PDB file of C-alpha atoms in Angstrom:
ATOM      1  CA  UNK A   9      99.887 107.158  93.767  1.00  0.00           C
ATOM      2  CA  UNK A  10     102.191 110.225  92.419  1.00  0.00           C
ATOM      3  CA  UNK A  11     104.312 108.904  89.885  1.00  0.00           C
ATOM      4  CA  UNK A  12     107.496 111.158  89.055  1.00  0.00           C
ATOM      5  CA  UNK A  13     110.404 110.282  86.472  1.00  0.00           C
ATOM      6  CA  UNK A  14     113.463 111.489  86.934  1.00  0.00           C
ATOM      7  CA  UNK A  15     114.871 110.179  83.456  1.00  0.00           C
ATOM      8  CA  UNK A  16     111.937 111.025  81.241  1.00  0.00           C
ATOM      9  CA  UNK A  17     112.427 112.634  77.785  1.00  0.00           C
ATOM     10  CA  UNK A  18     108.975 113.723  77.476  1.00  0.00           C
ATOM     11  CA  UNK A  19     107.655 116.981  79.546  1.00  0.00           C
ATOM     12  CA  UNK A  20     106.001 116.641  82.386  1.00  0.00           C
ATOM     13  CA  UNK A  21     102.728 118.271  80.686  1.00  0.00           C
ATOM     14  CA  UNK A  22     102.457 115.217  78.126  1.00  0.00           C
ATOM     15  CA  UNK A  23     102.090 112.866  80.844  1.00  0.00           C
ATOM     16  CA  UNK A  24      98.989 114.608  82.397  1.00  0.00           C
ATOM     17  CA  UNK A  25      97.457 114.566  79.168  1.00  0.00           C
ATOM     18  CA  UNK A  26      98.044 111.004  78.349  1.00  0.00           C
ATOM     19  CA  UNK A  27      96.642 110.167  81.747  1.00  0.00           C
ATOM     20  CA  UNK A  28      93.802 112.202  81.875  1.00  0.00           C
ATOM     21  CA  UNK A  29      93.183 111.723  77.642  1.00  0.00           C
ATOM     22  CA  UNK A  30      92.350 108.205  77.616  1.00  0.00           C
ATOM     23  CA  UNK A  31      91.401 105.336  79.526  1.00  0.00           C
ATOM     24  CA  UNK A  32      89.848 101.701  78.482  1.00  0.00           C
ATOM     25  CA  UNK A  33      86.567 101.384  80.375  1.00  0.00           C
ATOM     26  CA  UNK A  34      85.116  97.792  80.358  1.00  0.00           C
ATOM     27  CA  UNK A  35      82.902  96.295  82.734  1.00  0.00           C
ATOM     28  CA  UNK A  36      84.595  93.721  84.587  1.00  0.00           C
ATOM     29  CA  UNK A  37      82.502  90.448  85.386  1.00  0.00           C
ATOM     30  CA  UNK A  38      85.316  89.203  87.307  1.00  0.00           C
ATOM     31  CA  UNK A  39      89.135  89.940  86.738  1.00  0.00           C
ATOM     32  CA  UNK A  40      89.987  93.093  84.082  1.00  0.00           C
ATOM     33  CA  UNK A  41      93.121  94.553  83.445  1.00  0.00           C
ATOM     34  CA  UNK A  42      92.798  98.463  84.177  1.00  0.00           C
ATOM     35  CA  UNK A  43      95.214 100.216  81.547  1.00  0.00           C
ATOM     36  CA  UNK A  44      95.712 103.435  82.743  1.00  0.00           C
ATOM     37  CA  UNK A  45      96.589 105.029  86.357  1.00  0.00           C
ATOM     38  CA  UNK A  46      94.029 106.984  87.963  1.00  0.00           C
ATOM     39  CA  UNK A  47      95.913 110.145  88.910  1.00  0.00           C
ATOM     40  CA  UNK A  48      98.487 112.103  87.601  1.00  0.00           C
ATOM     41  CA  UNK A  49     101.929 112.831  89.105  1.00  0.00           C
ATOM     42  CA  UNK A  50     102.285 116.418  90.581  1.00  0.00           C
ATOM     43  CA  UNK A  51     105.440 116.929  90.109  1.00  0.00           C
ATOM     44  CA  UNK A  52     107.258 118.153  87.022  1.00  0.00           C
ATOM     45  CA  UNK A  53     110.177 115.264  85.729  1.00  0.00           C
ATOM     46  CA  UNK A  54     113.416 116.748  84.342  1.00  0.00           C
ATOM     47  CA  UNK A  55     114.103 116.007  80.559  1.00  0.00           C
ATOM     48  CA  UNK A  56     117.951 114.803  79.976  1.00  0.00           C
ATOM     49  CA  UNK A  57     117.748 114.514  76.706  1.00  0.00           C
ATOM     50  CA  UNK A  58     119.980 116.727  74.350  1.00  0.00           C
ATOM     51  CA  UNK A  59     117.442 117.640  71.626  1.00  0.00           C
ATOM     52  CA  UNK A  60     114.401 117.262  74.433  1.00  0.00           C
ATOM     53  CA  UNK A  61     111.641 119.343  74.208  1.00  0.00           C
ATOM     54  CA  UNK A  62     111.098 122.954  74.461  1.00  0.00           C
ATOM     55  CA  UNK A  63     110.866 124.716  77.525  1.00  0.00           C
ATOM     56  CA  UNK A  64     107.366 125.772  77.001  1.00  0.00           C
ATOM     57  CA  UNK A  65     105.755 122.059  77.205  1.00  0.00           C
ATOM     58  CA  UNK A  66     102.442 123.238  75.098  1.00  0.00           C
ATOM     59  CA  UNK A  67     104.912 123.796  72.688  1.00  0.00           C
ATOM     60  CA  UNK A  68     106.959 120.938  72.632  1.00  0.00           C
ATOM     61  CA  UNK A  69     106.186 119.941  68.778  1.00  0.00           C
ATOM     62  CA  UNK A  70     106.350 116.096  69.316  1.00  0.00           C
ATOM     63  CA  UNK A  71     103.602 116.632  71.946  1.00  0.00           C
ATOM     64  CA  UNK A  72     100.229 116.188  69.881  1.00  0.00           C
ATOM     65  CA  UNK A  73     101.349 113.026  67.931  1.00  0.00           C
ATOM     66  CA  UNK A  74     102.117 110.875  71.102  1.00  0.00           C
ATOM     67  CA  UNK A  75      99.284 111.712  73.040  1.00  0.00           C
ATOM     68  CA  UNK A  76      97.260 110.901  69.030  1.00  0.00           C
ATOM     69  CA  UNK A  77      99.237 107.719  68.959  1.00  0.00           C
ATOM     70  CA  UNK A  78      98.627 107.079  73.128  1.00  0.00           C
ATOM     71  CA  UNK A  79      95.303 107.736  72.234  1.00  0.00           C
ATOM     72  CA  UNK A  80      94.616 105.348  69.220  1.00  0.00           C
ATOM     73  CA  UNK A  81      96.613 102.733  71.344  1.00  0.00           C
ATOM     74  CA  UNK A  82      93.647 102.486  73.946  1.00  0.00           C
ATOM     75  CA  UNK A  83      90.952 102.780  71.226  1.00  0.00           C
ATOM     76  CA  UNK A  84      93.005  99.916  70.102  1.00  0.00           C
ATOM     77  CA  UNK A  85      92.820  97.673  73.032  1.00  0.00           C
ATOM     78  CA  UNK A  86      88.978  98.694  73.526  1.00  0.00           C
ATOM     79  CA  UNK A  87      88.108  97.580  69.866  1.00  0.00           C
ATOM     80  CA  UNK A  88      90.378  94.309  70.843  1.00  0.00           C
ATOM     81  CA  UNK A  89      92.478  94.940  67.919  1.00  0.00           C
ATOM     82  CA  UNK A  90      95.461  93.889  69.865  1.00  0.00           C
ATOM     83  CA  UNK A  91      98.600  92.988  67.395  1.00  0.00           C
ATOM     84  CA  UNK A  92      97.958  97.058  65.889  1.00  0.00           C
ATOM     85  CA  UNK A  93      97.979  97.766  69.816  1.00  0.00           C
ATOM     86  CA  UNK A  94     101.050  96.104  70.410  1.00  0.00           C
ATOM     87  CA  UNK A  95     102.715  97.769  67.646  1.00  0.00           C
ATOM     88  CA  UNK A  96     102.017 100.935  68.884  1.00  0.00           C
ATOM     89  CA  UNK A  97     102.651 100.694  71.841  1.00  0.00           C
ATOM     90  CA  UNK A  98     105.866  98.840  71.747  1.00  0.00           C
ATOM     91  CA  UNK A  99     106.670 101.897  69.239  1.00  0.00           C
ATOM     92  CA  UNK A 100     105.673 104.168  72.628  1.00  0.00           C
ATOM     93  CA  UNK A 101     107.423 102.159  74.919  1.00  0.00           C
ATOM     94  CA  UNK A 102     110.921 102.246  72.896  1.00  0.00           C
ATOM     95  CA  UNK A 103     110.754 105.872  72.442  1.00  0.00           C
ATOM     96  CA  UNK A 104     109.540 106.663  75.519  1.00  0.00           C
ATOM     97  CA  UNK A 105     111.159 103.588  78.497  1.00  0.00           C
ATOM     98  CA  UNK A 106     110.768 106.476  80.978  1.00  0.00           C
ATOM     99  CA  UNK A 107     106.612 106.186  81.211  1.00  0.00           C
ATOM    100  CA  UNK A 108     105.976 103.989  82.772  1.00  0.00           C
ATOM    101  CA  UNK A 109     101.679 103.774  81.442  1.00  0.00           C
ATOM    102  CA  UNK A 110     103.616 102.534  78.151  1.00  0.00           C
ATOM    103  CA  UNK A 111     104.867  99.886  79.589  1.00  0.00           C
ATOM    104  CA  UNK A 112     102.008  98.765  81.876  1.00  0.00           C
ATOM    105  CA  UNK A 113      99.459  99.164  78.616  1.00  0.00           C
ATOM    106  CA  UNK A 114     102.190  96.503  76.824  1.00  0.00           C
ATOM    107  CA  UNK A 115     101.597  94.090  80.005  1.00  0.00           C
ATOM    108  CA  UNK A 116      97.911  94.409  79.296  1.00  0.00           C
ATOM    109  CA  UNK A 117      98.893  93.789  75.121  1.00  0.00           C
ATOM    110  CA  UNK A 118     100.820  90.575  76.187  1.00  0.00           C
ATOM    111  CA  UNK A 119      98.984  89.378  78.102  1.00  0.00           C
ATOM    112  CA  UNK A 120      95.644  89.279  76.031  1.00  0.00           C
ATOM    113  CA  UNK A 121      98.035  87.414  73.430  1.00  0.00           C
ATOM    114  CA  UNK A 122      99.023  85.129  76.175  1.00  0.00           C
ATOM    115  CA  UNK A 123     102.428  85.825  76.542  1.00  0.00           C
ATOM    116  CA  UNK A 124     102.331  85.610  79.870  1.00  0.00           C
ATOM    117  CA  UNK A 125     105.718  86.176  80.885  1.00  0.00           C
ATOM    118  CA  UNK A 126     105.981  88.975  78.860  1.00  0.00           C
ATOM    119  CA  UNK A 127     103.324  90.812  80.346  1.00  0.00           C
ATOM    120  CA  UNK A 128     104.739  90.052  83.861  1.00  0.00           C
ATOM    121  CA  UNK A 129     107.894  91.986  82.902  1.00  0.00           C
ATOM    122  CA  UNK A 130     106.356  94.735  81.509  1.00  0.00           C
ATOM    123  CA  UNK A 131     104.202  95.258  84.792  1.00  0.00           C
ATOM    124  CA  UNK A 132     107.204  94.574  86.595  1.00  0.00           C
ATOM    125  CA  UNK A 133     109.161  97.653  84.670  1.00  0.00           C
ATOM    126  CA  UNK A 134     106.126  99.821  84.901  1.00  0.00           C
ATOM    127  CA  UNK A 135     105.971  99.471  88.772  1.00  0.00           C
ATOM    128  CA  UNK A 136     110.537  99.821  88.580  1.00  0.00           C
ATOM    129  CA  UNK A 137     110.119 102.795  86.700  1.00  0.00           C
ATOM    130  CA  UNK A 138     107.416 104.490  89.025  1.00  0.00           C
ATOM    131  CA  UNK A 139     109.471 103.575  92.188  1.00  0.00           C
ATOM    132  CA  UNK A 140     112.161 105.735  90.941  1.00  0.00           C
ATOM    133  CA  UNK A 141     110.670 108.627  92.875  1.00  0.00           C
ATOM    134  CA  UNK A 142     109.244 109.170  96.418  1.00  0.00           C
ATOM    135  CA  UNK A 143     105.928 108.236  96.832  1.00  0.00           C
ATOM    136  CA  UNK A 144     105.946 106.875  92.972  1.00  0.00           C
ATOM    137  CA  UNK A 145     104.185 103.751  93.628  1.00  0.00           C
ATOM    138  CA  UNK A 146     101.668 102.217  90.603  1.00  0.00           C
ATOM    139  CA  UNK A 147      98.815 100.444  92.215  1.00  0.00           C
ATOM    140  CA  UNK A 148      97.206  99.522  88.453  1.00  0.00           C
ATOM    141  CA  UNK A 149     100.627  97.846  87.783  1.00  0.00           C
ATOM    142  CA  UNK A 150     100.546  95.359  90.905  1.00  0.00           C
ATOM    143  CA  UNK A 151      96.902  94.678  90.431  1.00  0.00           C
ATOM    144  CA  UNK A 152      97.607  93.666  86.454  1.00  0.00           C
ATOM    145  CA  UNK A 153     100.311  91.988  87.126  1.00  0.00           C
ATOM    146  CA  UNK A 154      98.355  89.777  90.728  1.00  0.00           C
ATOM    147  CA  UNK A 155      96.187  88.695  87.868  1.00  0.00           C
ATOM    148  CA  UNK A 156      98.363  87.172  85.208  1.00  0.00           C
ATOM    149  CA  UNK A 157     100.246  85.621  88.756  1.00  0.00           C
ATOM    150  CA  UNK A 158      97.075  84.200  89.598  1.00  0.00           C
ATOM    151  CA  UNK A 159      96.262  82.839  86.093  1.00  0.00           C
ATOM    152  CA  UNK A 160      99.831  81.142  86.068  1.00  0.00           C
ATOM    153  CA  UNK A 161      99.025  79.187  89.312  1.00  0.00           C
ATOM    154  CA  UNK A 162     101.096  81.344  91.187  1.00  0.00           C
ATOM    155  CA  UNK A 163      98.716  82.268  94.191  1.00  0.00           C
ATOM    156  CA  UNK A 164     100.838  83.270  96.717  1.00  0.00           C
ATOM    157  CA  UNK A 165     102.683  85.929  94.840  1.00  0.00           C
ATOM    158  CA  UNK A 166      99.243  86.543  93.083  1.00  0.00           C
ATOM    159  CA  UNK A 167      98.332  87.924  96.843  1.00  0.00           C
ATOM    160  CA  UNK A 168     101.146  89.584  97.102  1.00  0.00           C
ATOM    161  CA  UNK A 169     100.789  91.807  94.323  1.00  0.00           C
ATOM    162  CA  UNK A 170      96.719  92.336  95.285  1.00  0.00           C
ATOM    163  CA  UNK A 171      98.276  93.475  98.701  1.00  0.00           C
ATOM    164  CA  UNK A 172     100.775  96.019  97.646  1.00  0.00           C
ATOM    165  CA  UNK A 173      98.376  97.646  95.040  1.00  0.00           C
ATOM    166  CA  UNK A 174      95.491  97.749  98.392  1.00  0.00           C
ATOM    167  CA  UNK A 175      98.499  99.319 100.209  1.00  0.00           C
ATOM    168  CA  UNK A 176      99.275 102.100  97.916  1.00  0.00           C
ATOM    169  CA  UNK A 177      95.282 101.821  97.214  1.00  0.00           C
ATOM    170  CA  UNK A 178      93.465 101.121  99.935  1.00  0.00           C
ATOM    171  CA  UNK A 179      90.044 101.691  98.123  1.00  0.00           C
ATOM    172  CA  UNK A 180      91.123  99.822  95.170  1.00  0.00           C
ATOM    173  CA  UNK A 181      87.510  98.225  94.537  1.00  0.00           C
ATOM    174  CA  UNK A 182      88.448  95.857  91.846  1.00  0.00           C
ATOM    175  CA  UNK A 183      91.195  94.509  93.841  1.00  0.00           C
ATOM    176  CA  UNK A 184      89.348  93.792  96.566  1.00  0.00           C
ATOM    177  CA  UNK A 185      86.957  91.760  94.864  1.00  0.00           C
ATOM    178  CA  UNK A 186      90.423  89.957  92.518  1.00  0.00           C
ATOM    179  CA  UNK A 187      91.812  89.547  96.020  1.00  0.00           C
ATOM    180  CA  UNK A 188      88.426  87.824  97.324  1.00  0.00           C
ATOM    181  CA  UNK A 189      88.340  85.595  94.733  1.00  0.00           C
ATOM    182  CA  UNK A 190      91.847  84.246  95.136  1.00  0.00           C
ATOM    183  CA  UNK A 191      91.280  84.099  98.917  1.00  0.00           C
ATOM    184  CA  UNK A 192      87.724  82.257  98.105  1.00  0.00           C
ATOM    185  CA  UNK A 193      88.599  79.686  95.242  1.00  0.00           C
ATOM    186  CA  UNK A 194      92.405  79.458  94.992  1.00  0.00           C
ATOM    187  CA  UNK A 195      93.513  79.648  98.798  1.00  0.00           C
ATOM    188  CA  UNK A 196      90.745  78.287 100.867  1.00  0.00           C
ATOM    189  CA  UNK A 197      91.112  81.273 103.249  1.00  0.00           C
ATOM    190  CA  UNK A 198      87.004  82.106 103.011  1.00  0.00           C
ATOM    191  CA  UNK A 199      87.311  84.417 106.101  1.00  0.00           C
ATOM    192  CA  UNK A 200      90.087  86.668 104.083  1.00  0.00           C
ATOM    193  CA  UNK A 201      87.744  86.094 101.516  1.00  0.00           C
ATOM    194  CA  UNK A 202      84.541  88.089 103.225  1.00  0.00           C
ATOM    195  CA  UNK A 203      85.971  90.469 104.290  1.00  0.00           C
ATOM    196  CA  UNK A 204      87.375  91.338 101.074  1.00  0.00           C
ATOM    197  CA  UNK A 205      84.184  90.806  99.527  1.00  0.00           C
ATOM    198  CA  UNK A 206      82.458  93.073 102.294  1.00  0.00           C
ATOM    199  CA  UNK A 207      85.005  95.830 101.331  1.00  0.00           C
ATOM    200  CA  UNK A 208      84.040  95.514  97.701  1.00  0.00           C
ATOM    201  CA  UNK A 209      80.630  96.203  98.224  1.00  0.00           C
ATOM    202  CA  UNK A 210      81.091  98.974 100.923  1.00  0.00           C
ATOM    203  CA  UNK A 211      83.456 100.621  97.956  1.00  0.00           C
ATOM    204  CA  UNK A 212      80.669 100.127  95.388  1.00  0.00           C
ATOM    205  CA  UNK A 213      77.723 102.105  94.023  1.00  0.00           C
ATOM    206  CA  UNK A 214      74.287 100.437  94.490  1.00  0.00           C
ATOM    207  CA  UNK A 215      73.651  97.408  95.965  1.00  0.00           C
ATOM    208  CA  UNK A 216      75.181  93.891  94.256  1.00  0.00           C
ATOM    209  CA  UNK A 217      73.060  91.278  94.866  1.00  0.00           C
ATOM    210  CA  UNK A 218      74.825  88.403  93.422  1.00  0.00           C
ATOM    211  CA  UNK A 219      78.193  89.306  95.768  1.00  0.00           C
ATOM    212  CA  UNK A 220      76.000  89.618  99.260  1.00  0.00           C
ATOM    213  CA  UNK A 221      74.067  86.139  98.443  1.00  0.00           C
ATOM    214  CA  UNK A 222      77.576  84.569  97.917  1.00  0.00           C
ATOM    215  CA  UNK A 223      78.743  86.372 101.235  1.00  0.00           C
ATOM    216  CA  UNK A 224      75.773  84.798 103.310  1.00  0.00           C
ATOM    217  CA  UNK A 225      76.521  81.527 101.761  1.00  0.00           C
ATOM    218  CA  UNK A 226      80.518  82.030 102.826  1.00  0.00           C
ATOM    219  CA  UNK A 227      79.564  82.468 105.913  1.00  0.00           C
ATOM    220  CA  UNK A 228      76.811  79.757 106.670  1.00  0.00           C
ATOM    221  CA  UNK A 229      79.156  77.487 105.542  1.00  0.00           C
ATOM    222  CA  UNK A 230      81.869  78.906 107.753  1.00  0.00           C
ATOM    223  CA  UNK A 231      79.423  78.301 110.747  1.00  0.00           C
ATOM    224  CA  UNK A 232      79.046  75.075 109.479  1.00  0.00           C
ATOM    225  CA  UNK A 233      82.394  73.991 109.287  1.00  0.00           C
ATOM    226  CA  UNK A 234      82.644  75.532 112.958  1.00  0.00           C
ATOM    227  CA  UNK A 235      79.936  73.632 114.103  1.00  0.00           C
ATOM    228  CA  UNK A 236      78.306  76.784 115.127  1.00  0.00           C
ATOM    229  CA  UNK A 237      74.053  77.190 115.032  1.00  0.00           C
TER     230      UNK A 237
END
């Protein structure tokens, strides 16, 4: 998932290091907003900017107070202190509408205050932004934003979203298991379901115990309903 700018103010050297700096790491029980991508582009955007920075990007003398404020923005979100996230960030975002991890780290900001549409759109411009450039797609961005779909009742688009982020990603582990769910509770589609499940575990570390007992009851009651031994 390469993710180039074409329009971006800040060098291309500041974006590694906010990617690779920081990242909010929470165990997810079921559905958890990821806030960061997981790989950096690898190629170098083009400042337009008339006072940008210099040419020498370690020397660019903005550089070390974003990635300090990108920084305290995550330990932000990790502590839950999310209305001093949200400033920051927003801060980010307006200085900075060409990175698109600003914007996708608001969606996860809104959406833990429940503004719900406000956290679509800023998934939504996260995932614009990276499809400015070939190959740019944002796999984090459709997975965040499948989840606040799916807690609005919207299902359908919900799996929508979980699909494009498995097509950019297809060993997206957390989506698969999202994308489970919603085929398992919310769609009544148990056979999507498994095998989602079954790619979940395959993807994971160790053994889950809980997931394959749920499998084997999927698909008892699939036989069941099948009238099958």
């Amino acid at each position: 998932m390469l993710v180039f700018f074409k329009k971006m103010p800040l060098p291309f050297f500041l974006f590694v290091i906010l990617v690779m700096s920081a990242c909010v790491t929470t165990k997810r029980p079921l559905e958890q907003p990821v806030a960061l991508e997981k790989k950096a582009p690898t190629e170098s955007p083009k400042p337009n900017d008339s006072k940008g920075p210099s040419k020498d990007p370690s020397k660019d003398p903005r550089l070390d107070l974003v990635i300090q404020q990108f920084q305290r923005g995550i330990r932000l979100l990790a502590q839950d202190k999310v209305q001093k996230a949200k400033t920051l960030f927003e801060t980010l975002r307006n200085d900075y509408p060409g990175v698109s991890v600003f914007h996708s780290n608001l969606g996860v900001v809104y959406k833990r205050l429940g503004r719900f549409e406000d956290a679509m759109h800023a998934y939504r411009q996260a995932i614009s932004i990276a499809a400015q450039s070939p190959g740019g797609d944002y796999a984090e961005a459709y997975y965040n934003l499948a989840i606040v779909l799916r807690e609005q009742g919207l299902f359908k688009e919900a799996e929508t979203a979980y699909l494009r982020a498995l097509s950019i990603d297809p060993d997206f582990q957390d989506a698969h298991f999202n994308l489970a769910v919603l085929y398992d509770l919310y769609l009544n589609e148990p056979e999507r379901g498994i095998h989602h499940y079954q790619r979940h575990l395959a993807l994971k570390k160790g053994a889950d115990e809980e997931i394959s007992i749920w499998i084997a009851a999927l698909e008892k009651r699939l036989k069941i309903e099948k009238g099958q031994p």
